PDB file of C-alpha atoms in Angstrom:
ATOM      1  CA  MET S  12     104.871  98.884  75.150  1.00  0.00           C
ATOM      2  CA  SER S  13     103.199 102.275  74.671  1.00  0.00           C
ATOM      3  CA  THR S  14     104.176 105.295  76.702  1.00  0.00           C
ATOM      4  CA  LEU S  15     100.750 105.265  78.355  1.00  0.00           C
ATOM      5  CA  LEU S  16     101.134 101.637  79.429  1.00  0.00           C
ATOM      6  CA  ARG S  17     104.617 102.297  80.810  1.00  0.00           C
ATOM      7  CA  MET S  18     103.165 105.263  82.665  1.00  0.00           C
ATOM      8  CA  GLN S  19     100.347 103.085  83.988  1.00  0.00           C
ATOM      9  CA  THR S  20     102.894 100.712  85.526  1.00  0.00           C
ATOM     10  CA  ILE S  21     104.529 103.670  87.279  1.00  0.00           C
ATOM     11  CA  PHE S  22     101.230 105.062  88.584  1.00  0.00           C
ATOM     12  CA  ARG S  23     100.118 101.626  89.812  1.00  0.00           C
ATOM     13  CA  ASP S  24     103.382 101.171  91.696  1.00  0.00           C
ATOM     14  CA  VAL S  25     103.605 104.663  93.231  1.00  0.00           C
ATOM     15  CA  LEU S  26      99.917 104.906  94.145  1.00  0.00           C
ATOM     16  CA  ASP S  27      99.814 101.258  95.222  1.00  0.00           C
ATOM     17  CA  GLU S  28      96.753 100.597  93.067  1.00  0.00           C
ATOM     18  CA  PRO S  29      97.556  97.412  91.078  1.00  0.00           C
ATOM     19  CA  SER S  30      94.385  97.519  88.963  1.00  0.00           C
ATOM     20  CA  MET S  31      94.483 101.238  88.158  1.00  0.00           C
ATOM     21  CA  GLN S  32      93.533 101.998  84.536  1.00  0.00           C
ATOM     22  CA  LEU S  33      95.283 105.139  83.370  1.00  0.00           C
ATOM     23  CA  ALA S  34      93.573 107.466  80.882  1.00  0.00           C
ATOM     24  CA  PRO S  35      95.119 110.549  79.263  1.00  0.00           C
ATOM     25  CA  ASP S  36      92.473 112.880  80.659  1.00  0.00           C
ATOM     26  CA  MET S  37      92.931 111.784  84.285  1.00  0.00           C
ATOM     27  CA  SER S  38      93.872 114.852  86.317  1.00  0.00           C
ATOM     28  CA  ILE S  39      95.310 115.692  89.703  1.00  0.00           C
ATOM     29  CA  GLU S  40      91.975 117.222  90.668  1.00  0.00           C
ATOM     30  CA  ASP S  41      89.969 114.027  90.099  1.00  0.00           C
ATOM     31  CA  THR S  42      92.575 111.571  91.462  1.00  0.00           C
ATOM     32  CA  PRO S  43      92.785 112.113  95.239  1.00  0.00           C
ATOM     33  CA  ASP S  44      95.780 109.805  95.744  1.00  0.00           C
ATOM     34  CA  TRP S  45      97.792 111.776  93.168  1.00  0.00           C
ATOM     35  CA  ASP S  46      98.937 114.291  95.772  1.00  0.00           C
ATOM     36  CA  SER S  47     102.030 116.494  95.763  1.00  0.00           C
ATOM     37  CA  VAL S  48     104.332 113.825  97.234  1.00  0.00           C
ATOM     38  CA  ALA S  49     103.036 111.178  94.814  1.00  0.00           C
ATOM     39  CA  MET S  50     103.572 113.657  91.969  1.00  0.00           C
ATOM     40  CA  ILE S  51     107.289 113.923  92.677  1.00  0.00           C
ATOM     41  CA  GLN S  52     107.588 110.166  93.224  1.00  0.00           C
ATOM     42  CA  ILE S  53     105.913 109.632  89.834  1.00  0.00           C
ATOM     43  CA  VAL S  54     108.209 112.200  88.209  1.00  0.00           C
ATOM     44  CA  LEU S  55     111.309 110.489  89.645  1.00  0.00           C
ATOM     45  CA  ALA S  56     110.067 107.116  88.383  1.00  0.00           C
ATOM     46  CA  VAL S  57     109.306 108.621  84.955  1.00  0.00           C
ATOM     47  CA  GLU S  58     112.809 110.124  84.794  1.00  0.00           C
ATOM     48  CA  ALA S  59     114.317 106.704  85.517  1.00  0.00           C
ATOM     49  CA  GLU S  60     112.000 104.778  83.169  1.00  0.00           C
ATOM     50  CA  PHE S  61     112.421 107.136  80.198  1.00  0.00           C
ATOM     51  CA  ASP S  62     115.982 108.277  80.962  1.00  0.00           C
ATOM     52  CA  ILE S  63     115.008 111.944  80.984  1.00  0.00           C
ATOM     53  CA  ARG S  64     115.401 114.846  83.403  1.00  0.00           C
ATOM     54  CA  LEU S  65     112.514 117.217  84.036  1.00  0.00           C
ATOM     55  CA  THR S  66     112.771 120.754  85.367  1.00  0.00           C
ATOM     56  CA  GLY S  67     110.816 122.220  88.267  1.00  0.00           C
ATOM     57  CA  GLU S  68     108.840 124.352  85.802  1.00  0.00           C
ATOM     58  CA  GLN S  69     107.880 121.296  83.749  1.00  0.00           C
ATOM     59  CA  VAL S  70     106.772 119.386  86.839  1.00  0.00           C
ATOM     60  CA  GLU S  71     104.761 122.324  88.168  1.00  0.00           C
ATOM     61  CA  GLY S  72     102.918 122.441  84.834  1.00  0.00           C
ATOM     62  CA  ILE S  73     101.694 118.835  85.037  1.00  0.00           C
ATOM     63  CA  ARG S  74      97.930 118.643  85.552  1.00  0.00           C
ATOM     64  CA  THR S  75      96.926 115.479  83.641  1.00  0.00           C
ATOM     65  CA  VAL S  76      98.302 112.114  82.599  1.00  0.00           C
ATOM     66  CA  ALA S  77      98.499 113.496  79.040  1.00  0.00           C
ATOM     67  CA  ASP S  78     100.847 116.242  80.277  1.00  0.00           C
ATOM     68  CA  ILE S  79     103.312 113.801  81.796  1.00  0.00           C
ATOM     69  CA  VAL S  80     103.074 111.417  78.819  1.00  0.00           C
ATOM     70  CA  ALA S  81     103.930 114.340  76.524  1.00  0.00           C
ATOM     71  CA  LEU S  82     106.952 115.242  78.656  1.00  0.00           C
ATOM     72  CA  ALA S  83     108.159 111.625  78.568  1.00  0.00           C
ATOM     73  CA  GLN S  84     107.699 111.409  74.782  1.00  0.00           C
ATOM     74  CA  ASN S  85     109.369 114.774  74.122  1.00  0.00           C
ATOM     75  CA  GLY S  86     112.231 113.924  76.410  1.00  0.00           C
ATOM     76  CA  THR S  87     113.007 110.687  74.619  1.00  0.00           C
ATOM     77  CA  SER S  88     112.339 111.698  70.994  1.00  0.00           C
TER      78      SER S  88
ATOM     79  CA  MET N  26     137.999 118.804 102.560  1.00  0.00           C
ATOM     80  CA  GLN N  27     137.931 122.239 100.972  1.00  0.00           C
ATOM     81  CA  CYS N  28     134.599 121.420  99.301  1.00  0.00           C
ATOM     82  CA  ALA N  29     133.131 120.316 102.634  1.00  0.00           C
ATOM     83  CA  ARG N  30     134.154 123.633 104.196  1.00  0.00           C
ATOM     84  CA  VAL N  31     132.598 125.635 101.376  1.00  0.00           C
ATOM     85  CA  GLY N  32     129.393 123.584 101.682  1.00  0.00           C
ATOM     86  CA  LEU N  33     129.193 124.314 105.373  1.00  0.00           C
ATOM     87  CA  MET N  34     129.617 128.014 104.719  1.00  0.00           C
ATOM     88  CA  MET N  35     126.983 128.057 101.997  1.00  0.00           C
ATOM     89  CA  ARG N  36     124.390 126.182 104.042  1.00  0.00           C
ATOM     90  CA  ALA N  37     124.882 127.850 107.411  1.00  0.00           C
ATOM     91  CA  ASP N  38     121.326 129.140 106.927  1.00  0.00           C
ATOM     92  CA  LEU N  39     119.986 125.591 107.343  1.00  0.00           C
ATOM     93  CA  ARG N  40     120.146 123.899 110.742  1.00  0.00           C
ATOM     94  CA  MET N  41     118.846 120.417 111.539  1.00  0.00           C
ATOM     95  CA  HIS N  42     115.524 120.774 113.365  1.00  0.00           C
ATOM     96  CA  HIS N  43     114.140 117.246 113.516  1.00  0.00           C
ATOM     97  CA  ILE N  44     114.036 113.804 111.975  1.00  0.00           C
ATOM     98  CA  GLY N  45     110.511 112.668 111.136  1.00  0.00           C
ATOM     99  CA  VAL N  46     109.612 109.046 111.789  1.00  0.00           C
ATOM    100  CA  LEU N  47     106.315 107.581 110.593  1.00  0.00           C
ATOM    101  CA  VAL N  48     104.731 105.284 113.173  1.00  0.00           C
ATOM    102  CA  LYS N  49     101.458 103.433 113.613  1.00  0.00           C
ATOM    103  CA  ASP N  50     100.912 104.389 117.252  1.00  0.00           C
ATOM    104  CA  ILE N  51     102.548 107.486 118.768  1.00  0.00           C
ATOM    105  CA  PRO N  52     102.231 106.604 122.492  1.00  0.00           C
ATOM    106  CA  GLN N  53     103.620 103.132 121.907  1.00  0.00           C
ATOM    107  CA  ALA N  54     106.491 104.387 119.725  1.00  0.00           C
ATOM    108  CA  ALA N  55     107.267 107.193 122.186  1.00  0.00           C
ATOM    109  CA  GLU N  56     107.461 104.724 125.040  1.00  0.00           C
ATOM    110  CA  GLU N  57     109.943 102.631 123.049  1.00  0.00           C
ATOM    111  CA  PHE N  58     112.149 105.620 122.188  1.00  0.00           C
ATOM    112  CA  VAL N  59     112.083 106.729 125.838  1.00  0.00           C
ATOM    113  CA  SER N  60     112.819 103.361 127.433  1.00  0.00           C
ATOM    114  CA  ARG N  61     115.239 102.008 124.826  1.00  0.00           C
ATOM    115  CA  LEU N  62     117.105 105.075 123.615  1.00  0.00           C
ATOM    116  CA  GLY N  63     116.833 107.636 126.399  1.00  0.00           C
ATOM    117  CA  TYR N  64     114.601 110.173 124.663  1.00  0.00           C
ATOM    118  CA  VAL N  65     112.481 112.638 126.635  1.00  0.00           C
ATOM    119  CA  ILE N  66     108.975 113.584 125.459  1.00  0.00           C
ATOM    120  CA  GLU N  67     108.980 117.338 124.804  1.00  0.00           C
ATOM    121  CA  SER N  68     105.509 118.044 123.436  1.00  0.00           C
ATOM    122  CA  GLU N  69     101.929 116.918 123.650  1.00  0.00           C
ATOM    123  CA  ILE N  70     100.522 114.969 120.721  1.00  0.00           C
ATOM    124  CA  ILE N  71      99.697 117.792 118.302  1.00  0.00           C
ATOM    125  CA  ASP N  72      96.905 117.684 115.710  1.00  0.00           C
ATOM    126  CA  GLU N  73      97.967 118.930 112.301  1.00  0.00           C
ATOM    127  CA  PRO N  74      94.804 118.731 110.194  1.00  0.00           C
ATOM    128  CA  GLU N  75      96.446 120.465 107.249  1.00  0.00           C
ATOM    129  CA  GLN N  76      99.014 117.648 107.182  1.00  0.00           C
ATOM    130  CA  THR N  77      96.314 115.026 107.964  1.00  0.00           C
ATOM    131  CA  ALA N  78      98.603 113.966 110.801  1.00  0.00           C
ATOM    132  CA  ARG N  79      99.252 113.894 114.516  1.00  0.00           C
ATOM    133  CA  VAL N  80     102.800 114.473 115.727  1.00  0.00           C
ATOM    134  CA  GLN N  81     104.841 114.429 118.925  1.00  0.00           C
ATOM    135  CA  PHE N  82     108.372 115.680 119.553  1.00  0.00           C
ATOM    136  CA  LEU N  83     111.028 113.857 121.589  1.00  0.00           C
ATOM    137  CA  ARG N  84     114.655 114.734 122.224  1.00  0.00           C
ATOM    138  CA  GLN N  85     117.673 113.137 123.796  1.00  0.00           C
ATOM    139  CA  PRO N  86     119.113 115.337 126.576  1.00  0.00           C
ATOM    140  CA  GLY N  87     121.931 117.415 125.090  1.00  0.00           C
ATOM    141  CA  SER N  88     120.795 116.872 121.510  1.00  0.00           C
ATOM    142  CA  THR N  89     120.424 119.963 119.315  1.00  0.00           C
ATOM    143  CA  PHE N  90     117.414 118.649 117.383  1.00  0.00           C
ATOM    144  CA  TRP N  91     114.244 116.627 117.875  1.00  0.00           C
ATOM    145  CA  LEU N  92     112.766 113.360 116.751  1.00  0.00           C
ATOM    146  CA  GLU N  93     109.222 113.827 115.430  1.00  0.00           C
ATOM    147  CA  LEU N  94     106.827 110.897 115.643  1.00  0.00           C
ATOM    148  CA  ILE N  95     104.143 111.163 112.962  1.00  0.00           C
ATOM    149  CA  THR N  96     100.966 109.169 112.429  1.00  0.00           C
ATOM    150  CA  PRO N  97      97.984 109.562 110.087  1.00  0.00           C
ATOM    151  CA  ASP N  98      95.021 111.285 111.746  1.00  0.00           C
ATOM    152  CA  ARG N  99      92.412 109.278 109.804  1.00  0.00           C
ATOM    153  CA  PRO N 100      92.215 106.261 107.484  1.00  0.00           C
ATOM    154  CA  ASP N 101      92.244 108.395 104.313  1.00  0.00           C
ATOM    155  CA  SER N 102      95.162 110.566 105.502  1.00  0.00           C
ATOM    156  CA  LYS N 103      97.738 111.312 102.827  1.00  0.00           C
ATOM    157  CA  LEU N 104     100.220 109.538 105.131  1.00  0.00           C
ATOM    158  CA  SER N 105      98.287 106.259 105.321  1.00  0.00           C
ATOM    159  CA  ARG N 106      99.764 104.866 102.100  1.00  0.00           C
ATOM    160  CA  ALA N 107     103.287 105.815 103.168  1.00  0.00           C
ATOM    161  CA  LEU N 108     102.772 104.170 106.557  1.00  0.00           C
ATOM    162  CA  ALA N 109     101.538 100.973 104.920  1.00  0.00           C
ATOM    163  CA  LYS N 110     104.389 100.878 102.388  1.00  0.00           C
ATOM    164  CA  SER N 111     107.354 102.127 104.380  1.00  0.00           C
ATOM    165  CA  PRO N 112     107.007 103.013 108.052  1.00  0.00           C
ATOM    166  CA  GLY N 113     110.067 104.463 109.771  1.00  0.00           C
ATOM    167  CA  LEU N 114     112.258 107.301 108.511  1.00  0.00           C
ATOM    168  CA  HIS N 115     109.997 109.764 106.706  1.00  0.00           C
ATOM    169  CA  HIS N 116     111.802 113.106 106.351  1.00  0.00           C
ATOM    170  CA  LEU N 117     114.535 115.439 107.535  1.00  0.00           C
ATOM    171  CA  CYS N 118     113.602 118.932 108.700  1.00  0.00           C
ATOM    172  CA  TYR N 119     115.841 121.994 108.754  1.00  0.00           C
ATOM    173  CA  GLU N 120     115.202 125.387 110.328  1.00  0.00           C
ATOM    174  CA  ALA N 121     115.809 128.455 108.160  1.00  0.00           C
ATOM    175  CA  GLU N 122     115.617 132.198 108.735  1.00  0.00           C
ATOM    176  CA  ASP N 123     114.294 133.070 105.268  1.00  0.00           C
ATOM    177  CA  ILE N 124     112.176 130.114 104.180  1.00  0.00           C
ATOM    178  CA  GLU N 125     111.165 131.636 100.837  1.00  0.00           C
ATOM    179  CA  ARG N 126     114.776 132.279  99.839  1.00  0.00           C
ATOM    180  CA  VAL N 127     115.934 128.835 100.962  1.00  0.00           C
ATOM    181  CA  CYS N 128     113.136 127.131  99.009  1.00  0.00           C
ATOM    182  CA  ALA N 129     114.024 129.124  95.902  1.00  0.00           C
ATOM    183  CA  GLN N 130     117.690 128.177  96.286  1.00  0.00           C
ATOM    184  CA  LEU N 131     116.969 124.484  96.799  1.00  0.00           C
ATOM    185  CA  ARG N 132     114.650 124.507  93.790  1.00  0.00           C
ATOM    186  CA  GLN N 133     117.512 126.006  91.773  1.00  0.00           C
ATOM    187  CA  GLU N 134     119.655 123.159  93.084  1.00  0.00           C
ATOM    188  CA  SER N 135     117.357 120.558  91.476  1.00  0.00           C
ATOM    189  CA  MET N 136     115.056 119.831  94.386  1.00  0.00           C
ATOM    190  CA  PHE N 137     111.336 119.668  93.684  1.00  0.00           C
ATOM    191  CA  ILE N 138     108.882 121.792  95.645  1.00  0.00           C
ATOM    192  CA  VAL N 139     106.248 119.503  97.167  1.00  0.00           C
ATOM    193  CA  ALA N 140     104.452 122.222  99.144  1.00  0.00           C
ATOM    194  CA  SER N 141     105.221 125.941  99.275  1.00  0.00           C
ATOM    195  CA  PRO N 142     105.593 127.705 102.648  1.00  0.00           C
ATOM    196  CA  THR N 143     102.415 127.701 104.690  1.00  0.00           C
ATOM    197  CA  PRO N 144     101.706 128.294 108.435  1.00  0.00           C
ATOM    198  CA  SER N 145     101.866 125.204 110.652  1.00  0.00           C
ATOM    199  CA  GLU N 146      99.911 124.540 113.830  1.00  0.00           C
ATOM    200  CA  ALA N 147     102.739 122.441 115.285  1.00  0.00           C
ATOM    201  CA  PHE N 148     105.083 125.432 115.106  1.00  0.00           C
ATOM    202  CA  GLU N 149     102.729 128.158 116.322  1.00  0.00           C
ATOM    203  CA  GLU N 150     101.959 129.334 112.788  1.00  0.00           C
ATOM    204  CA  ARG N 151     105.596 129.569 111.709  1.00  0.00           C
ATOM    205  CA  SER N 152     105.724 128.537 108.046  1.00  0.00           C
ATOM    206  CA  ILE N 153     106.806 125.135 106.822  1.00  0.00           C
ATOM    207  CA  ALA N 154     107.603 123.976 103.293  1.00  0.00           C
ATOM    208  CA  TRP N 155     108.213 120.545 101.775  1.00  0.00           C
ATOM    209  CA  LEU N 156     110.712 119.543  99.093  1.00  0.00           C
ATOM    210  CA  MET N 157     111.993 116.277  97.651  1.00  0.00           C
ATOM    211  CA  ASP N 158     115.408 115.552  96.211  1.00  0.00           C
ATOM    212  CA  ARG N 159     116.100 113.356  93.204  1.00  0.00           C
ATOM    213  CA  ALA N 160     116.812 110.373  95.439  1.00  0.00           C
ATOM    214  CA  GLY N 161     113.264 110.613  96.817  1.00  0.00           C
ATOM    215  CA  LEU N 162     114.296 112.058 100.188  1.00  0.00           C
ATOM    216  CA  LEU N 163     111.574 114.268 101.652  1.00  0.00           C
ATOM    217  CA  VAL N 164     112.849 117.480 103.270  1.00  0.00           C
ATOM    218  CA  GLU N 165     110.869 119.904 105.407  1.00  0.00           C
ATOM    219  CA  ILE N 166     111.919 123.488 106.063  1.00  0.00           C
ATOM    220  CA  VAL N 167     110.569 125.309 109.122  1.00  0.00           C
ATOM    221  CA  GLU N 168     110.877 129.013 109.674  1.00  0.00           C
ATOM    222  CA  THR N 169     113.130 130.191 112.507  1.00  0.00           C
ATOM    223  CA  GLY N 170     111.401 131.446 115.643  1.00  0.00           C
ATOM    224  CA  THR N 171     111.763 131.825 119.379  1.00  0.00           C
ATOM    225  CA  GLY N 172     108.764 129.903 120.752  1.00  0.00           C
ATOM    226  CA  PRO N 173     108.336 126.250 121.699  1.00  0.00           C
ATOM    227  CA  LEU N 174     109.835 123.780 119.216  1.00  0.00           C
ATOM    228  CA  SER N 175     112.282 126.352 117.886  1.00  0.00           C
ATOM    229  CA  LEU N 176     116.025 125.689 117.934  1.00  0.00           C
ATOM    230  CA  HIS N 177     116.259 128.878 119.966  1.00  0.00           C
ATOM    231  CA  SER N 178     114.266 127.142 122.712  1.00  0.00           C
ATOM    232  CA  ILE N 179     116.760 124.244 122.797  1.00  0.00           C
ATOM    233  CA  ALA N 180     119.710 126.614 123.049  1.00  0.00           C
ATOM    234  CA  LYS N 181     117.932 128.444 125.872  1.00  0.00           C
ATOM    235  CA  SER N 182     117.050 125.271 127.795  1.00  0.00           C
ATOM    236  CA  GLU N 183     120.519 123.767 127.372  1.00  0.00           C
ATOM    237  CA  GLY N 184     122.008 126.988 128.687  1.00  0.00           C
TER     238      GLY N 184
END
């Protein structure tokens, strides 16, 4: 399964939107449910799914799905 | 035991202020906490538009901290999803003298900043901040003060 699809499963679960279609260019600004609490819940789920550990600086730099996918891929490469 | 003592010394700047509980209906929940568990209502229901919430504070006589009942203030509140998924225990709140320093320390200690310090209507414009630990526990920090809903006010009323 691709990183994006694994990420989509996480977003669907955290945001409670079972039919959500994730796209790399989706951003915090245009996804109202992706608020600051959801962001950390997504990060914690990403850490568990990809067996990585992100820093506060990395998390604060996340603005789009592509950003978090890149962190997951870099962390597991 | 030694570690526990050191921890207490290091975190003496954080004192339990309240436990936040997410409920569907504040008056109904308050009535249950009062009649079942002996709580006393200690505030009006307070609008917190910046938190998209309404809150009310209760306390058991003799207790050194409050229980905060929280409910979404509208259907699209950022708390509505949390209420639907997991009502009940929502967060722990601690009072701190220097909220900026405490947030920086907790961030250093692997907690994530959810919201940086900002004035809160519930606490007469004293700042609050939100953090989350790696277990998903939400923690609020409220700035120390002397007005209503400050730990100072409990100490004063308890004599």
